Tab-separated table of C-alpha atoms in Angstrom:
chain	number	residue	atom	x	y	z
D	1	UNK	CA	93.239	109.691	121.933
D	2	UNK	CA	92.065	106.228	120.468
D	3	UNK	CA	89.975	105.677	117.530
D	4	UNK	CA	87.981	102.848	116.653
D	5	UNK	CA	88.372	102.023	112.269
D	6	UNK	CA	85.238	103.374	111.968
D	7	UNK	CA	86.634	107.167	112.113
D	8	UNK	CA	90.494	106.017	112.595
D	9	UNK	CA	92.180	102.012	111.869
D	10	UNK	CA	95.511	102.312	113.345
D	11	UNK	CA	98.267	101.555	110.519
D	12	UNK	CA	100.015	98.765	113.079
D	13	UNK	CA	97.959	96.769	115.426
D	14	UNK	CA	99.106	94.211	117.086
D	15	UNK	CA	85.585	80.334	106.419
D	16	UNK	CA	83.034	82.021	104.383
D	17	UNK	CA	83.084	80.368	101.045
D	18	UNK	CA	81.781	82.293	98.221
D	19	UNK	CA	81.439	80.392	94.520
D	20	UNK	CA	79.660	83.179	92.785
D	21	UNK	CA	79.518	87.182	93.557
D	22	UNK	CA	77.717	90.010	92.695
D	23	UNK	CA	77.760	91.468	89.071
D	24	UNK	CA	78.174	94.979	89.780
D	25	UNK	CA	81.100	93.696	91.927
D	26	UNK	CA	82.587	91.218	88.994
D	27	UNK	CA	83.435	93.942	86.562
D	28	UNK	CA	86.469	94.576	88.949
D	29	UNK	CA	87.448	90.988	88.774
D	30	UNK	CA	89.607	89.688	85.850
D	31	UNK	CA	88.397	86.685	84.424
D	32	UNK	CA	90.098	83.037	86.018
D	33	UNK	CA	89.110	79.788	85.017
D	34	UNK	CA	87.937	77.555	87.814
D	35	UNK	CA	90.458	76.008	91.053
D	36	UNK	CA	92.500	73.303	89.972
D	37	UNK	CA	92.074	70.550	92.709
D	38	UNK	CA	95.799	69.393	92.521
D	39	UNK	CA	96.965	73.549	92.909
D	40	UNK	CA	94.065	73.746	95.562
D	41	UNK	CA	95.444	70.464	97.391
D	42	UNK	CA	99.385	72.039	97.230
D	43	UNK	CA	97.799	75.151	98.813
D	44	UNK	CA	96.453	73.214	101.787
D	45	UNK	CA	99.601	71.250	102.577
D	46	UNK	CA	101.249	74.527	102.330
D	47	UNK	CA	98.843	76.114	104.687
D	48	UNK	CA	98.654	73.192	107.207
D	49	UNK	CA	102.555	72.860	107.287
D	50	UNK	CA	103.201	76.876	108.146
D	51	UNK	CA	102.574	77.273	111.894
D	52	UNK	CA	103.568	81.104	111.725
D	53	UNK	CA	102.084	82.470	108.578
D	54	UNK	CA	102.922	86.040	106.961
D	55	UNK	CA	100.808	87.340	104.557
D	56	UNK	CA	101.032	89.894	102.159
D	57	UNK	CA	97.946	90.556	99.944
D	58	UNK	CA	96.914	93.636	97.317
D	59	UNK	CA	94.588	94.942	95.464
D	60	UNK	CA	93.273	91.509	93.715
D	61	UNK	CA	91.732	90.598	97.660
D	62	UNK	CA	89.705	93.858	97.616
D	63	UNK	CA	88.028	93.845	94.032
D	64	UNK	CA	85.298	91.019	95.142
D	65	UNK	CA	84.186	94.121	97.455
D	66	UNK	CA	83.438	96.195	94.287
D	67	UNK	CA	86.905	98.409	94.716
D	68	UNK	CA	89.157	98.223	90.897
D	69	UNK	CA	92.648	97.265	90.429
D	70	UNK	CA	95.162	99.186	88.617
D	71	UNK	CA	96.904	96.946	86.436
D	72	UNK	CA	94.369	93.991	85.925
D	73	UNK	CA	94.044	92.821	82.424
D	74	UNK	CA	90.400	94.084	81.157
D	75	UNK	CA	89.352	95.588	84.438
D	76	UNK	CA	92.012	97.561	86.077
D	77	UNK	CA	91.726	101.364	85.898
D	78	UNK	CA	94.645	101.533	83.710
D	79	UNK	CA	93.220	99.254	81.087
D	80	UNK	CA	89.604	101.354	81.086
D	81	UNK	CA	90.987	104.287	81.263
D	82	UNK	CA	93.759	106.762	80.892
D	83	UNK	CA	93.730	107.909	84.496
D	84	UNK	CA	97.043	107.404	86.710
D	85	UNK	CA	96.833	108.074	90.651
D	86	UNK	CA	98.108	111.527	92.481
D	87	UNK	CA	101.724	111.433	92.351
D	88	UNK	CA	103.590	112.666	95.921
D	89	UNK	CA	105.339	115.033	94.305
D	90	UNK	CA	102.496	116.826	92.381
D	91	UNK	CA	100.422	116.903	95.465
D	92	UNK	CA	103.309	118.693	97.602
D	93	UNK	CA	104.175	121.271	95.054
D	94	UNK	CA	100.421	122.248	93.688
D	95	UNK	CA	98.219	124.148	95.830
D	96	UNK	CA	95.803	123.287	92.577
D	97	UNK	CA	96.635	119.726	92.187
D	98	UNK	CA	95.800	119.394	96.136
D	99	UNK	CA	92.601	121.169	95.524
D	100	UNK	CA	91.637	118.473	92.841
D	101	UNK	CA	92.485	115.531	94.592
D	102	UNK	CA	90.723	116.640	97.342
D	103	UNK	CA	87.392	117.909	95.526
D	104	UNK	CA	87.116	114.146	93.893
D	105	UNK	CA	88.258	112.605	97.085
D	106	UNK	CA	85.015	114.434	98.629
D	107	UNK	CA	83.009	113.142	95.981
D	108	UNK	CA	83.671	109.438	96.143
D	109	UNK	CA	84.309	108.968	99.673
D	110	UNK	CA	80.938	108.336	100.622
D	111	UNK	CA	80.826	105.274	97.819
D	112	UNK	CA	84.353	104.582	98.802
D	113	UNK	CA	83.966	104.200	102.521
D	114	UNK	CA	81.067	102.377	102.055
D	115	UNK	CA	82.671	98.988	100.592
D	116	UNK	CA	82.840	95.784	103.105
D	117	UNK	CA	85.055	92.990	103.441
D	118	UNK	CA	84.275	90.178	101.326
D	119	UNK	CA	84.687	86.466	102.446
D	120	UNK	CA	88.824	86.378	101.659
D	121	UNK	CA	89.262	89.021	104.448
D	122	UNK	CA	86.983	86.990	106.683
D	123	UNK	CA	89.078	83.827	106.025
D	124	UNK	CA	92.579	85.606	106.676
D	125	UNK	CA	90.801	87.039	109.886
D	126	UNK	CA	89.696	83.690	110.798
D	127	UNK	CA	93.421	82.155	110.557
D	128	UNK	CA	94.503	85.148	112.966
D	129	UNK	CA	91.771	84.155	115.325
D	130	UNK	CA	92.901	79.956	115.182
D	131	UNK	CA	96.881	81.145	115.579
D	132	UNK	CA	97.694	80.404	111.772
D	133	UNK	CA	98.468	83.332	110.588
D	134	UNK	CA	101.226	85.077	112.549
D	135	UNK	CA	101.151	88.607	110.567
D	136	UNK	CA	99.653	90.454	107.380
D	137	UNK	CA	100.766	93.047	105.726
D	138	UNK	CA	98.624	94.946	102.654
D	139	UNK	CA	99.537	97.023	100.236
D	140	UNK	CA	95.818	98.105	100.031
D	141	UNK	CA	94.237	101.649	101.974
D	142	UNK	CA	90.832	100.607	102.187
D	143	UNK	CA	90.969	99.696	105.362
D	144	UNK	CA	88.704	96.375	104.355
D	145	UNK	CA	90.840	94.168	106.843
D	146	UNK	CA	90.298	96.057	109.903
D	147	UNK	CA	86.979	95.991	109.324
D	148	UNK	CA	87.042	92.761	109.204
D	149	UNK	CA	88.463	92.460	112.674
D	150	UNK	CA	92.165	91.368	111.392
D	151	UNK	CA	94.290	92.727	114.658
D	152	UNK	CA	97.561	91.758	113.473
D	153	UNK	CA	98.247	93.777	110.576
D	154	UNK	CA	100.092	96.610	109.546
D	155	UNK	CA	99.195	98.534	106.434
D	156	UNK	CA	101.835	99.250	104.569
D	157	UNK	CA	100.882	101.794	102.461
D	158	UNK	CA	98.773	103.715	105.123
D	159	UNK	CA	95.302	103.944	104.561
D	160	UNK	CA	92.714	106.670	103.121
D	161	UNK	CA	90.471	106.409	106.574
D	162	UNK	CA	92.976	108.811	108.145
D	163	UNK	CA	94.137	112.714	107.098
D	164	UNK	CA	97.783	113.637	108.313
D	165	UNK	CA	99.085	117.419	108.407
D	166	UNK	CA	102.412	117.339	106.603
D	167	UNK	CA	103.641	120.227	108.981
D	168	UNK	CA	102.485	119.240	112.063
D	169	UNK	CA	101.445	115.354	111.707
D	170	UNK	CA	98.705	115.691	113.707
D	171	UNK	CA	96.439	112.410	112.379
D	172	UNK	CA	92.972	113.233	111.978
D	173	UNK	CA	89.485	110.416	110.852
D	174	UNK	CA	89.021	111.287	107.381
D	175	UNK	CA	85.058	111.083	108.326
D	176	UNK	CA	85.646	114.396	110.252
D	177	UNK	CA	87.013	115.548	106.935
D	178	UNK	CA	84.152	115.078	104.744
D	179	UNK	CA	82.266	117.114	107.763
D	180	UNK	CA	84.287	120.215	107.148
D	181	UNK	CA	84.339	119.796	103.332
D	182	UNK	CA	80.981	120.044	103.289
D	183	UNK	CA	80.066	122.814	105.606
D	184	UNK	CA	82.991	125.117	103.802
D	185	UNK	CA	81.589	124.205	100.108
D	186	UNK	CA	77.250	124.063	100.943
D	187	UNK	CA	76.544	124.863	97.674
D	188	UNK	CA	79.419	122.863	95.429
D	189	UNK	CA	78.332	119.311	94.210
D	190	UNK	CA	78.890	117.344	91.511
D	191	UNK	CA	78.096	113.705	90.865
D	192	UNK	CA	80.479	110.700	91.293
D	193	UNK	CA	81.236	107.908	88.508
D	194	UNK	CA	83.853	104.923	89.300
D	195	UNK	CA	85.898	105.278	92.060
D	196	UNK	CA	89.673	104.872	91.886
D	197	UNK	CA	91.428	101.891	94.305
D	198	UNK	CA	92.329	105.080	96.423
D	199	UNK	CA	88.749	106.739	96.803
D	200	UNK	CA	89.337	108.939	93.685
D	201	UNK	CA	86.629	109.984	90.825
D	202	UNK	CA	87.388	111.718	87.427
D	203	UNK	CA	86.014	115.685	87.657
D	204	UNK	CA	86.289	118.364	85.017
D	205	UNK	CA	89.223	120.748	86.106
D	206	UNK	CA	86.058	123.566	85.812
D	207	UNK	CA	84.194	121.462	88.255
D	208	UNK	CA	86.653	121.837	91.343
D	209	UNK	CA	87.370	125.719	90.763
D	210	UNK	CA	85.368	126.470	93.686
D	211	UNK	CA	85.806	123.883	95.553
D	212	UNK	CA	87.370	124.985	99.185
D	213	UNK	CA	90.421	123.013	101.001
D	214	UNK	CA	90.582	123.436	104.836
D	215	UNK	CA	93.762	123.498	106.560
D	216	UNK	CA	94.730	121.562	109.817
D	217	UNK	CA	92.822	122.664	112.521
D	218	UNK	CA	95.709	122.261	114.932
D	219	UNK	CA	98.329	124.885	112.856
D	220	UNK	CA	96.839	125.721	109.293
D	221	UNK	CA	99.069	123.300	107.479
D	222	UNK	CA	98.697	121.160	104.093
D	223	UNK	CA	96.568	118.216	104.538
D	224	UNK	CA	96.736	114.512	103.153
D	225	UNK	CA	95.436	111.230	103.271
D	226	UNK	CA	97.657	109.333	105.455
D	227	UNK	CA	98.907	107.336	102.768
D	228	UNK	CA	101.908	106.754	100.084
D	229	UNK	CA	101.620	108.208	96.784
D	230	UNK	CA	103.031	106.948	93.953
D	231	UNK	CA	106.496	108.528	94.042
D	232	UNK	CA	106.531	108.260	97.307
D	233	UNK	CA	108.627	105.907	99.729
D	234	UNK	CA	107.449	103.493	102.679
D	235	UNK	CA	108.409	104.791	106.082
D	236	UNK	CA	111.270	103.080	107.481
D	237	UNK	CA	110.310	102.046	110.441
D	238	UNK	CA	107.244	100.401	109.240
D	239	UNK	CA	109.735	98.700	106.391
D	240	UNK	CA	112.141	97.775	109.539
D	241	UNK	CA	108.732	96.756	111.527
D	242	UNK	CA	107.261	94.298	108.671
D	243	UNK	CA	111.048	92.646	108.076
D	244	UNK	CA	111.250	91.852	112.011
D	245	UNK	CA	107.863	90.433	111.658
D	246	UNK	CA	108.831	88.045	108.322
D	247	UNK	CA	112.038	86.949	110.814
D	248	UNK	CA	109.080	85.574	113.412
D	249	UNK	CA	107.822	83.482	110.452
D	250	UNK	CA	107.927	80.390	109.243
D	251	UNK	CA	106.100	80.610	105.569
D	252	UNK	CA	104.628	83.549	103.445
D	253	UNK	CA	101.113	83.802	101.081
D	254	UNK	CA	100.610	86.221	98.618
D	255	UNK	CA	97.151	86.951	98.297
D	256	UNK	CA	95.846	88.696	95.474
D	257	UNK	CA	99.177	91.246	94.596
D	258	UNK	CA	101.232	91.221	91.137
D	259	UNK	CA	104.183	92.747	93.457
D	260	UNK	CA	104.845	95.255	91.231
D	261	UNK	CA	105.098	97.394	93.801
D	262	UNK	CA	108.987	97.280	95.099
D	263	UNK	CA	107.757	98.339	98.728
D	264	UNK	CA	105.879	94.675	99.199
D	265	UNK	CA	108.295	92.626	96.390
D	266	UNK	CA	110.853	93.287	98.717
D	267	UNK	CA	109.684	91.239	101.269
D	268	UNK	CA	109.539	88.092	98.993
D	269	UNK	CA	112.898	88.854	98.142
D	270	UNK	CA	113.687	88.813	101.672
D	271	UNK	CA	111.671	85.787	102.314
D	272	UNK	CA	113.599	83.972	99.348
D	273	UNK	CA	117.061	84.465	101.031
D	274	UNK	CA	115.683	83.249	104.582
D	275	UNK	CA	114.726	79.917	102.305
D	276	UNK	CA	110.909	80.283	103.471
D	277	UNK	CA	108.544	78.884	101.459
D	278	UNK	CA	106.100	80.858	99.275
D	279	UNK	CA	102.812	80.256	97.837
D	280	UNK	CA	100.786	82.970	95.346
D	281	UNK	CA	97.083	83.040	94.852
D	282	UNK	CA	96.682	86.079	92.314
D	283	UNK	CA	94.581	85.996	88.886
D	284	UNK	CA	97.306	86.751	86.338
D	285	UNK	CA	100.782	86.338	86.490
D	286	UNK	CA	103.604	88.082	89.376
D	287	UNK	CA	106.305	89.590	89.874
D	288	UNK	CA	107.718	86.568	92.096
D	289	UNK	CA	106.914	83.995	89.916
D	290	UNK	CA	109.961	82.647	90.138
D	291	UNK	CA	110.565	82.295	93.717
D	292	UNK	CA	107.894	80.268	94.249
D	293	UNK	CA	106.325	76.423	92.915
D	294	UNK	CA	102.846	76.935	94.164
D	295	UNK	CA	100.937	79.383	91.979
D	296	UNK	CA	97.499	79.264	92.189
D	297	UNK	CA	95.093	81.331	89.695
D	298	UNK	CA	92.199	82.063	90.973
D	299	UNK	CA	89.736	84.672	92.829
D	300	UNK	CA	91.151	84.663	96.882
D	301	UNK	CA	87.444	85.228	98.010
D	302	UNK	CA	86.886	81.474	96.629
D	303	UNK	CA	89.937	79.506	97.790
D	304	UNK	CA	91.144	81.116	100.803
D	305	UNK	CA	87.696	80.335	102.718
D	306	UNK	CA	88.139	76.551	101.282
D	307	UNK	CA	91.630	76.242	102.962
D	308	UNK	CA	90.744	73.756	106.468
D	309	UNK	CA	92.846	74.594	109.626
């Protein structure tokens, strides 16, 4: 059975220039000073010279879509609060942890789902569709890139628009979700303040006592978001997948990840010992600084749509 993103974005499947954005959007976006015209001129010789462009990008590409960072200096959930994400571990072993998860998932999906791809998705879409950009990988479960029509992408980390049955694996749309959430728990609500990068909203432990988990339809097991939890590892054949895919290419852009995330840093590694060149546009420093001499600091939804093919 096929799905379109709207209720199910497959994980693999085979500009807009924006100067200013919205303020209840640039809370999420750590301060940058304003493109350098030599950096932005080494960006588009790097760009016009790649003829098979990989891409990796993170978090930084969706916060101009109103979605927060982690580790952002300022802005990034770990520097306003004292929150840290559902680890894998936790969520297999505790019926109770699951239960909470899935009570503030319920809550700020409808915010969550909601965001749309802002004009650095567009751009990388737009490469696809003029045969620069060969394949993209994100770290990010938003799903923001196939709604913005990107075909050739895999995401890495899964993403939160689909619901897989650890015993089973039957995939299900996390929109059908939400449908049975709320016709087993009609009279449970509570209200929803920030959402987390991964659809998650801080609840008091007393507010999700009630609250009523359904089990897969198909043979009563566990349910979770078909993604990777912290703790968690990157399926190998997806890792095996995205390496094949970096062999087919000729140059790789990081847009808008620290890579401190071993699951993507290992494909600059990678890249580094294949001698491919690498550029960075990320506000705030990286973990593969050093690999690369074109480092550009800067919001992606205001240089990537300035790049000319």
């Amino acid at each position: 059975m096929l799905f379109s993103w709207r209720s199910l974005p497959p994980r693999v499947a085979v500009g807009r220039c924006a100067s200013t954005i919205q303020a209840s959007v640039q809370r999420f976006v750590p301060a940058s000073g304003s493109i350098d015209s030599n950096a932005l001129e080494q960006l588009q010789a790097f760009v016009s010279h790649a003829s098979r462009l990989f891409v990796i990008s993170g978090a930084g590409l969706s916060t101009e879509s109103g979605i927060p960072d982690y580790r952002s200096e300022g802005v990034g959930l770990y520097a306003r609060t004292d929150r840290r994400p559902m680890q894998h571990s936790e969520f297999v072993r505790s019926a109770k942890s699951r239960q909470r998860y899935w009570a503030r998932n319920y809550v700020g999906w409808p915010q969550f789902s909601s965001h749309q791809p802002n004009p650095a998705h567009f751009a990388l879409r737009d490469w696809e569709e003029k045969g620069k950009l060969h394949w993209l990988i994100t770290q990010n479960v938003d799903a923001l890139h196939s709604k913005a029509g990107q075909q050739r992408l895999t995401e890495l980390h899964g993403s939160t628009h689909r619901v897989v049955c650890l015993d089973c694996g039957q995939l299900t749309p996390r929109a059908e979700l939400q449908k049975r959430f709320a016709a087993l728990n009609p009279g449970w609500a509570a209200s929803a303040g920030a959402v987390a990068p991964d659809g998650d909203v801080f609840l008091e432990d007393e507010q999700v006592l009630n609250f009523t988990v359904p089990a897969c339809d198909a043979c009563g097991g566990v349910l979770k978001p078909e993604v990777t939890f912290f703790g968690d590892v990157v399926n190998r054949t997806t890792v095996n997948f995205v390496h094949n895919k970096l062999a087919e290419s000729d140059a790789v852009l990081v847009a808008g990840s620290s890579l401190q995330v071993f699951s993507g840093y290992r494909f600059l590694l990678a890249a580094s010992e294949r001698k491919l060149p690498i550029a960075i546009v990320n506000i705030g420093p990286t973990r593969a600084d050093h690999l690369t001499g074109i480092r550009v600091s800067v919001r992606c939804g205001e240089v990537l749509p300035a790049i000319q093919l």
